[in-house]
PDB file of C-alpha atoms in Angstrom:
ATOM      1  CA  UNK A   1     196.437 130.481  24.593  1.00 43.00           C
ATOM      2  CA  UNK A   2     196.414 134.062  23.256  1.00 45.00           C
ATOM      3  CA  UNK A   3     197.571 134.979  19.781  1.00 48.00           C
ATOM      4  CA  UNK A   4     195.336 135.413  16.778  1.00 54.00           C
ATOM      5  CA  UNK A   5     193.425 132.534  15.252  1.00 60.00           C
ATOM      6  CA  UNK A   6     195.251 130.392  12.711  1.00 67.00           C
ATOM      7  CA  UNK A   7     194.399 131.545   9.195  1.00 81.00           C
ATOM      8  CA  UNK A   8     193.780 129.121   6.355  1.00 90.00           C
ATOM      9  CA  UNK A   9     196.786 128.731   4.056  1.00 94.00           C
ATOM     10  CA  UNK A  10     196.388 128.492   0.296  1.00 96.00           C
ATOM     11  CA  UNK A  11     199.519 127.057  -1.287  1.00 97.00           C
ATOM     12  CA  UNK A  12     200.884 124.930  -4.131  1.00 97.00           C
ATOM     13  CA  UNK A  13     202.498 121.604  -3.213  1.00 97.00           C
ATOM     14  CA  UNK A  14     206.076 121.582  -4.534  1.00 97.00           C
ATOM     15  CA  UNK A  15     207.171 118.220  -3.157  1.00 96.00           C
ATOM     16  CA  UNK A  16     205.894 115.428  -0.939  1.00 96.00           C
ATOM     17  CA  UNK A  17     208.149 113.141   1.102  1.00 94.00           C
ATOM     18  CA  UNK A  18     206.548 110.165   2.849  1.00 92.00           C
ATOM     19  CA  UNK A  19     208.288 109.201   6.102  1.00 90.00           C
ATOM     20  CA  UNK A  20     208.836 105.647   7.349  1.00 86.00           C
ATOM     21  CA  UNK A  21     205.739 106.119   9.514  1.00 88.00           C
ATOM     22  CA  UNK A  22     203.655 107.088   6.464  1.00 88.00           C
ATOM     23  CA  UNK A  23     203.424 110.772   7.343  1.00 92.00           C
ATOM     24  CA  UNK A  24     203.441 113.322   4.492  1.00 95.00           C
ATOM     25  CA  UNK A  25     206.125 116.007   4.752  1.00 96.00           C
ATOM     26  CA  UNK A  26     205.258 118.709   2.222  1.00 97.00           C
ATOM     27  CA  UNK A  27     207.097 121.720   0.839  1.00 97.00           C
ATOM     28  CA  UNK A  28     204.543 124.256  -0.426  1.00 97.00           C
ATOM     29  CA  UNK A  29     204.543 127.875  -1.600  1.00 97.00           C
ATOM     30  CA  UNK A  30     201.912 130.610  -1.397  1.00 96.00           C
ATOM     31  CA  UNK A  31     201.195 133.483  -3.798  1.00 96.00           C
ATOM     32  CA  UNK A  32     203.739 135.685  -1.946  1.00 95.00           C
ATOM     33  CA  UNK A  33     206.476 133.081  -2.614  1.00 94.00           C
ATOM     34  CA  UNK A  34     206.588 132.133   1.084  1.00 94.00           C
ATOM     35  CA  UNK A  35     207.784 128.542   1.444  1.00 94.00           C
ATOM     36  CA  UNK A  36     206.085 126.333   4.051  1.00 95.00           C
ATOM     37  CA  UNK A  37     207.099 123.006   5.574  1.00 96.00           C
ATOM     38  CA  UNK A  38     203.839 121.166   6.230  1.00 96.00           C
ATOM     39  CA  UNK A  39     203.792 118.127   8.558  1.00 96.00           C
ATOM     40  CA  UNK A  40     200.623 116.099   8.012  1.00 96.00           C
ATOM     41  CA  UNK A  41     199.915 113.894  11.042  1.00 93.00           C
ATOM     42  CA  UNK A  42     196.310 113.211   9.956  1.00 92.00           C
ATOM     43  CA  UNK A  43     196.902 111.907   6.411  1.00 92.00           C
ATOM     44  CA  UNK A  44     194.526 114.622   5.166  1.00 93.00           C
ATOM     45  CA  UNK A  45     196.854 115.408   2.238  1.00 94.00           C
ATOM     46  CA  UNK A  46     196.867 111.822   0.929  1.00 91.00           C
ATOM     47  CA  UNK A  47     194.553 112.895  -1.941  1.00 88.00           C
ATOM     48  CA  UNK A  48     197.053 115.543  -3.056  1.00 93.00           C
ATOM     49  CA  UNK A  49     199.926 115.325  -5.513  1.00 95.00           C
ATOM     50  CA  UNK A  50     202.849 117.597  -6.338  1.00 95.00           C
ATOM     51  CA  UNK A  51     201.621 120.646  -8.231  1.00 96.00           C
ATOM     52  CA  UNK A  52     198.162 120.693  -6.572  1.00 97.00           C
ATOM     53  CA  UNK A  53     196.871 123.915  -5.034  1.00 97.00           C
ATOM     54  CA  UNK A  54     195.417 123.260  -1.580  1.00 97.00           C
ATOM     55  CA  UNK A  55     193.668 125.221   1.127  1.00 96.00           C
ATOM     56  CA  UNK A  56     194.364 124.010   4.622  1.00 94.00           C
ATOM     57  CA  UNK A  57     193.391 125.086   8.098  1.00 93.00           C
ATOM     58  CA  UNK A  58     196.399 124.078  10.196  1.00 92.00           C
ATOM     59  CA  UNK A  59     196.280 123.156  13.861  1.00 90.00           C
ATOM     60  CA  UNK A  60     199.647 124.871  14.441  1.00 89.00           C
ATOM     61  CA  UNK A  61     201.759 127.406  12.565  1.00 89.00           C
ATOM     62  CA  UNK A  62     205.200 128.388  13.815  1.00 89.00           C
ATOM     63  CA  UNK A  63     207.126 130.563  11.370  1.00 87.00           C
ATOM     64  CA  UNK A  64     207.079 128.574   8.142  1.00 90.00           C
ATOM     65  CA  UNK A  65     206.354 125.266   9.921  1.00 93.00           C
ATOM     66  CA  UNK A  66     202.754 124.122   9.585  1.00 93.00           C
ATOM     67  CA  UNK A  67     201.186 121.170  11.425  1.00 94.00           C
ATOM     68  CA  UNK A  68     198.068 119.368  10.239  1.00 94.00           C
ATOM     69  CA  UNK A  69     196.302 116.969  12.607  1.00 93.00           C
ATOM     70  CA  UNK A  70     192.815 115.483  13.004  1.00 92.00           C
ATOM     71  CA  UNK A  71     191.469 118.991  13.768  1.00 89.00           C
ATOM     72  CA  UNK A  72     192.765 120.365  10.439  1.00 91.00           C
ATOM     73  CA  UNK A  73     191.023 120.400   7.109  1.00 91.00           C
ATOM     74  CA  UNK A  74     192.558 120.233   3.654  1.00 94.00           C
ATOM     75  CA  UNK A  75     190.856 120.633   0.308  1.00 95.00           C
ATOM     76  CA  UNK A  76     192.135 120.711  -3.220  1.00 96.00           C
ATOM     77  CA  UNK A  77     191.390 123.900  -5.136  1.00 96.00           C
ATOM     78  CA  UNK A  78     191.321 124.594  -8.851  1.00 96.00           C
ATOM     79  CA  UNK A  79     194.700 125.583 -10.256  1.00 95.00           C
ATOM     80  CA  UNK A  80     195.542 129.188  -9.337  1.00 95.00           C
ATOM     81  CA  UNK A  81     198.086 130.813 -11.654  1.00 95.00           C
ATOM     82  CA  UNK A  82     198.894 133.473  -9.013  1.00 96.00           C
ATOM     83  CA  UNK A  83     200.627 130.767  -6.952  1.00 96.00           C
ATOM     84  CA  UNK A  84     204.029 130.019  -8.483  1.00 96.00           C
ATOM     85  CA  UNK A  85     205.031 126.561  -9.661  1.00 95.00           C
ATOM     86  CA  UNK A  86     208.343 124.976  -8.674  1.00 94.00           C
ATOM     87  CA  UNK A  87     210.117 126.253 -11.789  1.00 93.00           C
ATOM     88  CA  UNK A  88     209.093 129.831 -10.883  1.00 95.00           C
ATOM     89  CA  UNK A  89     210.410 129.792  -7.315  1.00 94.00           C
ATOM     90  CA  UNK A  90     213.745 128.124  -7.880  1.00 95.00           C
ATOM     91  CA  UNK A  91     216.597 130.207  -6.540  1.00 96.00           C
ATOM     92  CA  UNK A  92     219.872 130.699  -8.380  1.00 97.00           C
ATOM     93  CA  UNK A  93     222.842 129.596  -6.260  1.00 97.00           C
ATOM     94  CA  UNK A  94     224.311 133.119  -6.352  1.00 96.00           C
ATOM     95  CA  UNK A  95     221.124 134.426  -4.652  1.00 96.00           C
ATOM     96  CA  UNK A  96     221.174 131.975  -1.716  1.00 96.00           C
ATOM     97  CA  UNK A  97     221.444 133.747   1.659  1.00 95.00           C
ATOM     98  CA  UNK A  98     221.989 132.224   5.114  1.00 94.00           C
ATOM     99  CA  UNK A  99     218.876 131.226   7.084  1.00 92.00           C
ATOM    100  CA  UNK A 100     216.575 131.000   4.049  1.00 91.00           C
ATOM    101  CA  UNK A 101     214.673 128.011   2.661  1.00 93.00           C
ATOM    102  CA  UNK A 102     215.335 127.272  -0.999  1.00 95.00           C
ATOM    103  CA  UNK A 103     214.564 125.131  -4.012  1.00 96.00           C
ATOM    104  CA  UNK A 104     217.387 124.860  -6.560  1.00 97.00           C
ATOM    105  CA  UNK A 105     218.171 123.087  -9.814  1.00 97.00           C
ATOM    106  CA  UNK A 106     221.804 122.219 -10.394  1.00 97.00           C
ATOM    107  CA  UNK A 107     224.306 119.751 -11.814  1.00 97.00           C
ATOM    108  CA  UNK A 108     226.301 117.413  -9.552  1.00 97.00           C
ATOM    109  CA  UNK A 109     230.010 118.319  -9.911  1.00 97.00           C
ATOM    110  CA  UNK A 110     231.564 115.847  -7.463  1.00 94.00           C
ATOM    111  CA  UNK A 111     230.601 112.289  -6.631  1.00 91.00           C
ATOM    112  CA  UNK A 112     228.656 112.502  -3.353  1.00 94.00           C
ATOM    113  CA  UNK A 113     230.809 111.527  -0.372  1.00 94.00           C
ATOM    114  CA  UNK A 114     229.766 110.096   2.974  1.00 94.00           C
ATOM    115  CA  UNK A 115     231.476 110.433   6.356  1.00 94.00           C
ATOM    116  CA  UNK A 116     230.622 109.111   9.783  1.00 94.00           C
ATOM    117  CA  UNK A 117     230.820 111.952  12.322  1.00 92.00           C
ATOM    118  CA  UNK A 118     231.267 111.245  16.032  1.00 92.00           C
ATOM    119  CA  UNK A 119     229.083 113.455  18.240  1.00 89.00           C
ATOM    120  CA  UNK A 120     230.080 114.635  21.723  1.00 92.00           C
ATOM    121  CA  UNK A 121     227.797 111.957  23.181  1.00 93.00           C
ATOM    122  CA  UNK A 122     229.704 109.275  21.264  1.00 91.00           C
ATOM    123  CA  UNK A 123     226.951 108.626  18.724  1.00 92.00           C
ATOM    124  CA  UNK A 124     228.078 108.102  15.133  1.00 93.00           C
ATOM    125  CA  UNK A 125     225.940 109.879  12.516  1.00 94.00           C
ATOM    126  CA  UNK A 126     226.146 109.935   8.725  1.00 94.00           C
ATOM    127  CA  UNK A 127     226.921 113.088   6.774  1.00 95.00           C
ATOM    128  CA  UNK A 128     226.730 113.013   2.984  1.00 96.00           C
ATOM    129  CA  UNK A 129     227.705 115.959   0.843  1.00 96.00           C
ATOM    130  CA  UNK A 130     227.819 116.814  -2.822  1.00 97.00           C
ATOM    131  CA  UNK A 131     229.145 119.823  -4.695  1.00 97.00           C
ATOM    132  CA  UNK A 132     226.698 121.290  -7.210  1.00 98.00           C
ATOM    133  CA  UNK A 133     226.527 124.246  -9.581  1.00 97.00           C
ATOM    134  CA  UNK A 134     224.092 126.161 -11.736  1.00 97.00           C
ATOM    135  CA  UNK A 135     224.852 128.930 -14.235  1.00 97.00           C
ATOM    136  CA  UNK A 136     225.468 131.425 -11.391  1.00 98.00           C
ATOM    137  CA  UNK A 137     227.657 129.594  -8.876  1.00 97.00           C
ATOM    138  CA  UNK A 138     228.645 126.522  -6.902  1.00 97.00           C
ATOM    139  CA  UNK A 139     227.615 125.311  -3.448  1.00 97.00           C
ATOM    140  CA  UNK A 140     227.822 122.313  -1.111  1.00 96.00           C
ATOM    141  CA  UNK A 141     224.609 120.380  -0.421  1.00 97.00           C
ATOM    142  CA  UNK A 142     224.778 118.333   2.779  1.00 96.00           C
ATOM    143  CA  UNK A 143     222.517 115.843   4.487  1.00 96.00           C
ATOM    144  CA  UNK A 144     222.652 114.324   7.971  1.00 94.00           C
ATOM    145  CA  UNK A 145     221.305 110.891   8.978  1.00 91.00           C
ATOM    146  CA  UNK A 146     218.288 109.930   6.810  1.00 89.00           C
ATOM    147  CA  UNK A 147     218.913 112.819   4.446  1.00 93.00           C
ATOM    148  CA  UNK A 148     222.427 111.438   3.812  1.00 94.00           C
ATOM    149  CA  UNK A 149     220.797 108.480   2.032  1.00 92.00           C
ATOM    150  CA  UNK A 150     219.025 110.780  -0.431  1.00 93.00           C
ATOM    151  CA  UNK A 151     222.329 112.392  -1.468  1.00 95.00           C
ATOM    152  CA  UNK A 152     223.992 108.978  -1.840  1.00 92.00           C
ATOM    153  CA  UNK A 153     221.613 108.197  -4.733  1.00 93.00           C
ATOM    154  CA  UNK A 154     222.910 111.147  -6.797  1.00 95.00           C
ATOM    155  CA  UNK A 155     225.617 110.690  -9.408  1.00 95.00           C
ATOM    156  CA  UNK A 156     228.268 112.846 -11.002  1.00 95.00           C
ATOM    157  CA  UNK A 157     226.923 114.893 -13.919  1.00 96.00           C
ATOM    158  CA  UNK A 158     223.245 114.461 -13.004  1.00 96.00           C
ATOM    159  CA  UNK A 159     220.931 117.448 -13.108  1.00 97.00           C
ATOM    160  CA  UNK A 160     218.877 117.540  -9.920  1.00 97.00           C
ATOM    161  CA  UNK A 161     216.022 119.648  -8.641  1.00 96.00           C
ATOM    162  CA  UNK A 162     216.123 119.901  -4.833  1.00 97.00           C
ATOM    163  CA  UNK A 163     213.264 121.265  -2.716  1.00 96.00           C
ATOM    164  CA  UNK A 164     213.210 122.386   0.916  1.00 95.00           C
ATOM    165  CA  UNK A 165     216.894 123.214   1.464  1.00 96.00           C
ATOM    166  CA  UNK A 166     218.021 125.279   4.470  1.00 96.00           C
ATOM    167  CA  UNK A 167     220.933 127.658   3.945  1.00 96.00           C
ATOM    168  CA  UNK A 168     223.489 128.080   6.731  1.00 96.00           C
ATOM    169  CA  UNK A 169     226.772 129.949   6.942  1.00 93.00           C
ATOM    170  CA  UNK A 170     229.558 127.370   7.084  1.00 83.00           C
ATOM    171  CA  UNK A 171     233.298 127.671   7.555  1.00 79.00           C
ATOM    172  CA  UNK A 172     234.929 130.910   6.406  1.00 84.00           C
ATOM    173  CA  UNK A 173     231.453 132.411   5.950  1.00 82.00           C
ATOM    174  CA  UNK A 174     230.677 130.221   2.935  1.00 92.00           C
ATOM    175  CA  UNK A 175     226.991 129.410   2.614  1.00 95.00           C
ATOM    176  CA  UNK A 176     226.072 125.707   2.539  1.00 96.00           C
ATOM    177  CA  UNK A 177     222.709 124.081   1.838  1.00 97.00           C
ATOM    178  CA  UNK A 178     221.341 121.398   4.143  1.00 97.00           C
ATOM    179  CA  UNK A 179     218.608 118.905   3.377  1.00 96.00           C
ATOM    180  CA  UNK A 180     215.719 118.842   5.852  1.00 95.00           C
ATOM    181  CA  UNK A 181     213.222 116.044   6.496  1.00 93.00           C
ATOM    182  CA  UNK A 182     211.039 117.878   3.934  1.00 95.00           C
ATOM    183  CA  UNK A 183     213.681 117.877   1.193  1.00 96.00           C
ATOM    184  CA  UNK A 184     213.311 115.915  -1.998  1.00 96.00           C
ATOM    185  CA  UNK A 185     215.791 115.416  -4.805  1.00 96.00           C
ATOM    186  CA  UNK A 186     214.218 114.955  -8.215  1.00 94.00           C
ATOM    187  CA  UNK A 187     216.536 113.807 -11.012  1.00 94.00           C
ATOM    188  CA  UNK A 188     216.098 115.504 -14.383  1.00 89.00           C
ATOM    189  CA  UNK A 189     216.922 113.821 -17.667  1.00 73.00           C
TER     190      UNK A 189
END
């Protein structure tokens, strides 16, 4: 067992994605601007909405991955201004570094495209990608499998807010952003 006891986490919910199995996948941020991916297996966050500040006692924490199960507790707290809102933790594209988790707001520059990629095992998986920019730079946003469907709904010229992106170094050292199961694309008008 070892290791120190799990500490309660106080964080603001930035986005909630509900999986096909009804599980909440949450991107949240604490007052130090640490971003967490919270997997709720117990449905204890069902009372929460985006923007809420919650305190949770997770059953497992690994890096920024947090698991809630029937042994976890979650409660809504009063709004805490020391915990940033989504608009305060958005990253400019020029500041994106490999291996980080980011939330961005950008405009779609190219119609999203989809390819079927053959894996070594012969499986065919979907990859969708779109090219986006903000006032500091341009970057590719990519999504595999289920996340490919989210990108397909975006259109040229739309302004989108995207939460829970993972940055990876791509070809020629260019950074690319990948959607995770926690990612959500919110269209702005």
